[in-house]
Coordinates of C-alpha atoms (C1' of nucleotides) in Angstrom, one line a residue:
Chain A
M503 CA 183.5 131.6 190.1
K504 CA 187.3 130.7 190.9
K505 CA 188.2 128.4 193.7
P506 CA 191.3 129.0 196.2
A507 CA 193.3 125.7 196.0
V508 CA 192.4 123.3 198.9
K509 CA 194.7 124.7 201.8
P510 CA 197.7 122.7 202.8
A511 CA 197.1 119.6 204.8
E512 CA 196.5 121.3 208.3
A513 CA 193.3 120.5 209.9
T514 CA 190.6 122.5 208.3
V515 CA 187.5 123.5 210.4
V516 CA 184.4 124.4 209.0
T517 CA 182.4 126.7 211.4
H518 CA 180.0 128.0 209.4
V519 CA 178.4 126.2 206.1
S520 CA 178.4 128.6 203.4
D521 CA 176.0 128.0 200.3
V522 CA 177.0 131.1 198.4
T523 CA 176.9 128.8 194.9
L524 CA 173.2 127.6 195.8
R525 CA 172.4 130.8 196.8
N526 CA 170.5 131.9 193.8
F527 CA 169.7 128.3 192.8
M528 CA 165.9 128.1 192.6
G529 CA 165.6 124.3 192.3
Y530 CA 167.8 124.4 195.9
H531 CA 165.3 126.7 197.5
M532 CA 162.4 124.6 196.0
K533 CA 163.4 121.6 197.1
R534 CA 164.1 122.5 200.7
A535 CA 160.8 124.8 201.1
F536 CA 158.8 121.9 199.8
N537 CA 160.2 119.3 201.9
V538 CA 158.6 121.7 204.9
V539 CA 155.5 122.3 203.0
Q540 CA 155.2 118.5 202.5
T541 CA 156.0 117.6 206.0
D542 CA 153.4 119.6 207.6
L543 CA 151.0 118.6 205.0
V544 CA 151.9 114.8 205.8
Q545 CA 150.9 115.9 209.5
T546 CA 148.3 118.1 208.7
L547 CA 146.4 115.2 206.5
K548 CA 147.4 112.2 209.0
P549 CA 143.9 112.3 211.0
F550 CA 142.3 112.1 207.7
D551 CA 144.1 109.4 206.7
L552 CA 145.3 111.1 203.4
R553 CA 148.6 112.0 201.6
M554 CA 149.3 114.9 199.5
L555 CA 148.6 112.6 196.3
T556 CA 145.3 111.4 197.8
Y557 CA 144.1 114.5 199.1
T558 CA 144.7 116.1 196.0
A559 CA 142.8 113.4 193.8
L560 CA 139.9 113.3 196.1
V561 CA 139.9 117.3 195.9
L562 CA 140.0 117.5 192.0
I563 CA 137.2 114.7 191.9
V564 CA 134.9 116.4 194.2
D565 CA 135.6 119.5 192.0
N566 CA 135.2 117.8 188.6
P567 CA 132.6 115.2 189.0
G568 CA 132.7 112.4 186.3
M569 CA 136.3 113.2 185.1
R570 CA 138.4 110.4 183.8
Q571 CA 141.4 108.7 185.4
S572 CA 143.5 109.9 182.5
Q573 CA 142.3 113.3 183.1
L574 CA 143.0 113.4 186.9
A575 CA 146.3 112.1 186.0
D576 CA 146.9 115.2 183.7
G577 CA 145.8 117.6 186.3
M578 CA 147.4 115.9 189.2
D579 CA 150.9 115.8 186.8
I580 CA 151.8 112.1 187.4
E581 CA 151.6 109.4 185.0
R582 CA 148.8 107.4 184.5
P583 CA 149.9 103.9 186.0
N584 CA 150.9 105.7 189.4
L585 CA 147.1 107.1 189.3
V586 CA 145.6 103.5 189.7
V587 CA 146.9 102.9 193.5
I588 CA 145.6 106.4 194.5
I589 CA 142.0 105.5 193.0
D590 CA 141.9 101.7 194.1
E591 CA 142.7 103.2 197.6
L592 CA 140.1 106.1 197.7
E593 CA 137.8 103.4 196.2
R594 CA 138.4 100.9 198.8
R595 CA 137.8 103.4 201.2
E596 CA 134.4 104.5 199.7
L597 CA 135.2 108.0 199.1
I598 CA 134.6 107.8 195.5
I599 CA 133.6 105.4 192.6
R600 CA 134.5 104.4 189.5
E601 CA 131.4 104.5 187.0
R602 CA 131.6 103.1 183.8
V603 CA 131.1 105.6 180.8
P604 CA 128.2 104.2 178.7
T605 CA 129.6 106.1 175.6
D606 CA 133.4 104.9 176.2
R607 CA 133.5 101.7 177.6
R608 CA 137.2 101.9 178.5
A609 CA 136.9 105.0 180.7
Y610 CA 135.6 105.2 184.2
A611 CA 133.9 108.5 185.4
L612 CA 135.0 109.3 188.8
K613 CA 132.6 110.8 191.4
A614 CA 133.0 111.5 195.2
T615 CA 130.5 109.5 197.2
L616 CA 128.5 111.6 200.1
A617 CA 131.6 110.5 203.0
G618 CA 134.3 111.5 200.2
Q619 CA 132.6 114.8 200.0
Q620 CA 132.4 115.2 203.8
L621 CA 136.0 114.1 204.1
Y622 CA 136.8 116.7 201.5
E623 CA 134.9 119.6 203.6
K624 CA 137.2 118.9 206.8
A625 CA 140.3 117.8 204.9
V626 CA 140.2 121.2 202.7
A627 CA 139.5 123.3 206.0
A628 CA 142.4 121.5 208.0
V629 CA 145.1 122.0 205.1
T630 CA 143.9 125.6 204.5
K631 CA 144.3 126.5 208.3
H632 CA 147.7 124.8 208.6
E633 CA 149.0 126.5 205.5
A634 CA 148.1 129.8 206.6
L635 CA 150.3 129.0 209.5
L636 CA 152.9 127.9 207.6
L637 CA 152.8 131.0 205.5
D638 CA 152.3 133.6 208.2
G639 CA 154.3 136.8 207.7
I640 CA 154.2 136.7 204.1
D641 CA 151.9 139.1 203.1
D642 CA 148.9 138.6 200.3
A643 CA 150.7 140.3 197.5
T644 CA 154.0 138.4 198.0
R645 CA 151.9 134.9 198.3
A646 CA 150.3 135.8 194.7
T647 CA 153.5 136.7 193.4
V648 CA 155.0 133.6 194.5
I649 CA 152.2 131.3 193.1
A650 CA 152.2 133.4 190.4
A651 CA 155.9 132.4 189.5
L652 CA 155.4 128.9 190.6
K653 CA 152.5 128.5 188.0
Q654 CA 154.7 130.1 185.2
I655 CA 157.5 127.7 186.0
E656 CA 154.6 124.7 185.9
K657 CA 154.0 126.0 182.3
S658 CA 157.6 125.9 181.1
P659 CA 158.1 124.8 177.6
R660 CA 160.5 121.9 178.7
K661 CA 157.4 120.5 180.4
G662 CA 154.9 119.5 178.1
Chain B
M540 CA 133.3 126.3 200.4
K541 CA 129.9 124.3 199.5
K542 CA 129.5 121.6 196.9
P543 CA 126.3 121.3 195.1
A544 CA 125.2 117.4 195.1
V545 CA 126.5 115.3 192.6
K546 CA 124.4 115.5 189.4
P547 CA 121.9 112.7 188.5
A548 CA 122.8 109.6 186.8
E549 CA 123.1 111.0 183.2
A550 CA 126.7 110.8 181.6
T551 CA 128.7 113.9 183.5
V552 CA 131.1 115.3 180.7
V553 CA 134.2 116.8 182.1
T554 CA 135.8 119.1 179.4
H555 CA 138.0 121.4 181.7
V556 CA 139.4 120.2 184.6
S557 CA 138.7 123.0 187.5
D558 CA 141.5 123.2 190.1
V559 CA 139.5 126.0 192.1
T560 CA 139.9 124.4 195.6
L561 CA 143.8 123.8 194.9
R562 CA 144.5 127.3 193.5
N563 CA 145.5 129.1 196.7
F564 CA 147.1 126.3 197.8
M565 CA 151.0 126.9 197.8
G566 CA 151.8 123.2 198.6
Y567 CA 150.2 122.2 195.2
H568 CA 152.0 124.7 193.1
M569 CA 155.2 124.2 194.6
K570 CA 155.1 120.6 194.1
R571 CA 154.2 120.8 190.4
A572 CA 157.1 123.7 190.2
F573 CA 159.2 121.8 191.8
N574 CA 158.6 118.7 189.4
V575 CA 159.1 120.8 186.4
V576 CA 162.7 122.3 187.6
Q577 CA 163.6 118.4 189.2
T578 CA 163.0 117.0 185.8
D579 CA 165.0 119.8 183.7
L580 CA 167.9 119.3 186.6
V581 CA 167.9 115.6 185.8
Q582 CA 168.2 116.0 182.2
T583 CA 171.0 119.0 182.8
L584 CA 173.1 117.2 185.3
K585 CA 173.0 114.2 183.2
P586 CA 176.0 114.8 180.8
F587 CA 177.9 115.1 184.2
D588 CA 176.8 111.9 185.7
L589 CA 175.4 114.0 188.8
R590 CA 171.7 114.1 190.4
M591 CA 170.5 116.8 192.2
L592 CA 171.7 115.3 195.5
T593 CA 175.2 114.4 194.6
Y594 CA 175.2 118.2 192.7
T595 CA 174.1 119.7 196.1
A596 CA 176.8 117.7 198.1
L597 CA 179.6 118.3 195.5
V598 CA 178.8 122.2 195.4
L599 CA 178.5 122.2 199.1
I600 CA 182.0 120.6 199.4
V601 CA 183.9 122.5 197.2
D602 CA 182.7 125.7 199.0
N603 CA 183.4 124.6 202.4
P604 CA 186.5 122.4 202.1
G605 CA 186.9 120.2 205.6
M606 CA 183.1 120.1 206.5
R607 CA 182.1 117.2 208.3
Q608 CA 179.7 114.9 207.0
S609 CA 177.1 115.7 209.5
Q610 CA 177.5 119.4 208.6
L611 CA 176.8 118.5 204.9
A612 CA 173.6 116.3 205.6
D613 CA 172.4 119.6 207.7
G614 CA 173.6 121.8 204.8
M615 CA 171.6 119.5 202.7
D616 CA 168.3 119.1 204.7
I617 CA 168.9 115.0 204.4
E618 CA 169.3 112.8 207.4
R619 CA 172.8 111.4 207.9
P620 CA 172.1 107.8 206.9
N621 CA 171.0 109.1 203.4
L622 CA 174.2 111.1 202.6
V623 CA 176.5 108.0 203.1
V624 CA 175.6 106.4 199.8
I625 CA 175.9 110.0 198.2
I626 CA 179.4 110.5 199.6
D627 CA 180.5 106.8 198.8
E628 CA 179.7 107.7 195.1
L629 CA 181.4 110.9 194.8
E630 CA 184.4 109.1 196.5
R631 CA 184.3 106.4 194.4
R632 CA 184.5 108.4 191.1
E633 CA 187.6 110.4 192.9
L634 CA 185.6 113.8 193.1
I635 CA 186.2 114.1 196.8
I636 CA 188.0 112.3 199.7
R637 CA 187.2 111.8 203.1
E638 CA 189.9 112.6 205.1
R639 CA 190.4 111.4 208.9
V640 CA 190.1 114.2 211.5
P641 CA 193.3 113.9 213.9
T642 CA 191.7 115.9 216.4
D643 CA 188.2 113.5 216.2
R644 CA 188.8 110.2 214.9
R645 CA 185.3 109.8 214.7
A646 CA 184.7 112.4 211.8
Y647 CA 186.1 112.9 208.3
A648 CA 186.9 116.1 206.6
L649 CA 185.3 116.1 203.3
K650 CA 187.3 117.8 200.5
A651 CA 187.0 117.7 196.9
T652 CA 189.8 116.7 194.7
L653 CA 191.0 118.8 191.9
A654 CA 188.5 116.6 189.4
G655 CA 186.0 117.2 191.8
Q656 CA 186.5 121.1 191.3
Q657 CA 186.5 120.7 187.8
L658 CA 183.3 119.1 187.4
Y659 CA 182.0 121.8 190.0
E660 CA 183.0 124.6 187.3
K661 CA 181.5 123.0 184.6
A662 CA 178.1 121.7 186.5
V663 CA 177.7 124.9 188.1
A664 CA 177.8 126.8 184.9
A665 CA 175.3 124.2 183.2
V666 CA 172.8 124.4 185.9
T667 CA 173.1 128.3 185.9
K668 CA 172.5 128.3 182.1
H669 CA 169.4 126.1 182.4
E670 CA 167.8 127.4 185.2
A671 CA 168.4 130.9 183.4
L672 CA 166.0 129.5 180.8
L673 CA 163.9 127.9 183.1
L674 CA 163.2 131.3 184.8
D675 CA 163.3 133.1 181.6
G676 CA 160.1 136.1 181.5
I677 CA 160.4 136.1 185.5
D678 CA 162.0 139.6 186.1
D679 CA 165.0 139.7 188.9
A680 CA 162.8 141.6 191.5
T681 CA 160.2 138.8 191.2
R682 CA 163.0 136.2 191.6
A683 CA 164.3 137.8 194.6
T684 CA 160.9 137.8 196.0
V685 CA 160.2 134.2 195.3
I686 CA 163.6 132.9 196.9
A687 CA 162.9 135.3 200.1
A688 CA 159.5 133.7 200.3
L689 CA 161.1 130.4 200.1
K690 CA 163.7 130.5 202.3
Q691 CA 161.2 132.2 204.9
I692 CA 159.2 128.9 204.6
E693 CA 162.4 126.8 205.1
K694 CA 163.0 128.4 208.4
S695 CA 159.1 127.5 209.3
P696 CA 159.2 127.0 213.0
R697 CA 157.8 123.3 212.0
K698 CA 161.5 122.8 210.4
G699 CA 163.9 122.7 212.9
Chain C
dT709 C1' 146.0 102.0 164.9
dA710 C1' 145.1 104.7 169.0
dT711 C1' 143.3 105.3 173.5
dT712 C1' 142.1 104.1 178.7
dG713 C1' 143.1 101.8 182.6
dT714 C1' 146.0 98.3 184.3
dT715 C1' 150.4 95.5 185.7
dA716 C1' 154.9 94.7 186.6
dT717 C1' 159.0 97.0 187.5
dA718 C1' 162.8 99.8 188.7
dC719 C1' 164.8 103.7 190.6
dT720 C1' 165.4 107.8 193.6
dC721 C1' 164.4 109.8 197.6
dT722 C1' 162.9 109.8 202.5
dA723 C1' 162.6 108.4 207.5
dT724 C1' 164.0 105.3 211.7
dA725 C1' 166.3 102.2 214.5
dA726 C1' 170.4 100.0 215.8
dC727 C1' 175.1 99.1 215.4
dT728 C1' 180.6 100.9 215.7
dA729 C1' 184.1 103.4 217.4
dT730 C1' 185.3 107.3 219.3
dA731 C1' 184.5 111.0 222.5
Chain D
dT625 C1' 176.8 109.0 228.2
dA626 C1' 176.9 111.2 223.6
dT627 C1' 178.3 111.7 219.1
dA628 C1' 180.0 110.7 213.8
dG629 C1' 179.4 107.4 210.3
dT630 C1' 177.3 103.6 209.2
dT631 C1' 174.0 99.7 208.0
dA632 C1' 169.9 97.9 207.3
dT633 C1' 165.4 98.3 206.0
dA634 C1' 160.9 100.3 205.0
dG635 C1' 157.7 103.5 202.7
dA636 C1' 156.7 106.6 199.1
dG637 C1' 156.9 109.1 194.8
dT638 C1' 158.4 109.0 189.6
dA639 C1' 158.7 106.7 185.3
dT640 C1' 158.7 103.3 181.6
dA641 C1' 157.1 99.1 179.0
dA642 C1' 153.9 96.1 177.4
dC643 C1' 149.3 94.1 177.9
dA644 C1' 143.6 93.6 177.6
dA645 C1' 139.5 95.9 176.6
dT646 C1' 137.6 99.2 173.9
dA647 C1' 137.2 102.9 170.5

DNA sequence: TATTGTTATACTCTATAACTATA
DNA sequence: TATAGTTATAGAGTATAACAATA
């Protein structure tokens, strides 16, 4: 990809920003698109006082009652230390409980409280609705293709 | 999406983590996939002492000699204040220069140095190669579909 | 020895308000 | 007044090392 030498010292005026080199760079588009989704999600979850991470944790715990923190960290694709404050927050708000596992006293079984399950219902409905708006204009087949591709990238050998 | 009540107090053992509620949640998959791409990119760019942000800035400056910082921030989809340290770093390493614009002495025209252009060539080649590995197994049509979808999400009304 | 959860810590990215110098 | 770039700052996400309790 040859670049012409920088023009002589007259005033160069850029009227339109070219992203030709980045145009096929998946990481670039993923970052930009994710920023949009993330910003929208923050707004959507604000009424429930949840962030993407606390929302994801709550959903996984409701769907998997009794799961361990290490399993949850794995499922959320974050490091164990970073999960602790998330669980702390959900527990403090009495949305989940940490229950000692009798058969392995190192571990906690995570379970949602009734309040946690109720918040889950409302938050999931809101997120589903908002995401539908965000993806409006992208047909179902395309969405499925995109999700399948993203899942494949997730599972890339470099990952783990 | 009804959930059965939490099971009685016997030890619940989770052997497989269900993400059924998150399965069609685009944000979830975008985050996970982006994390993989981002981690890979960090490694790819390490030999050049670049991060995703410094790489993106360098590429856009080489492609758009003379562009302003505000244009670059726009193109990178970040806030102007956050761009300053990025430009500082690239300038300190003599990969780009800030050139005062005679016709508007508030603004800088950003230009890559020869060293900047040379680093650009090498880094772009490395990123292209690495991304090809990461996307191996995803055919060209699917890639185009994914990028088109991501670009559409980028342009979502909530964004700009 | 290895694993679960934890603490402490550091780095990066993101977002906002307020300043300066120019226009 | 408004704009380009800047400073300061705060919040959030991510990553690693090291520890106590338990297996």
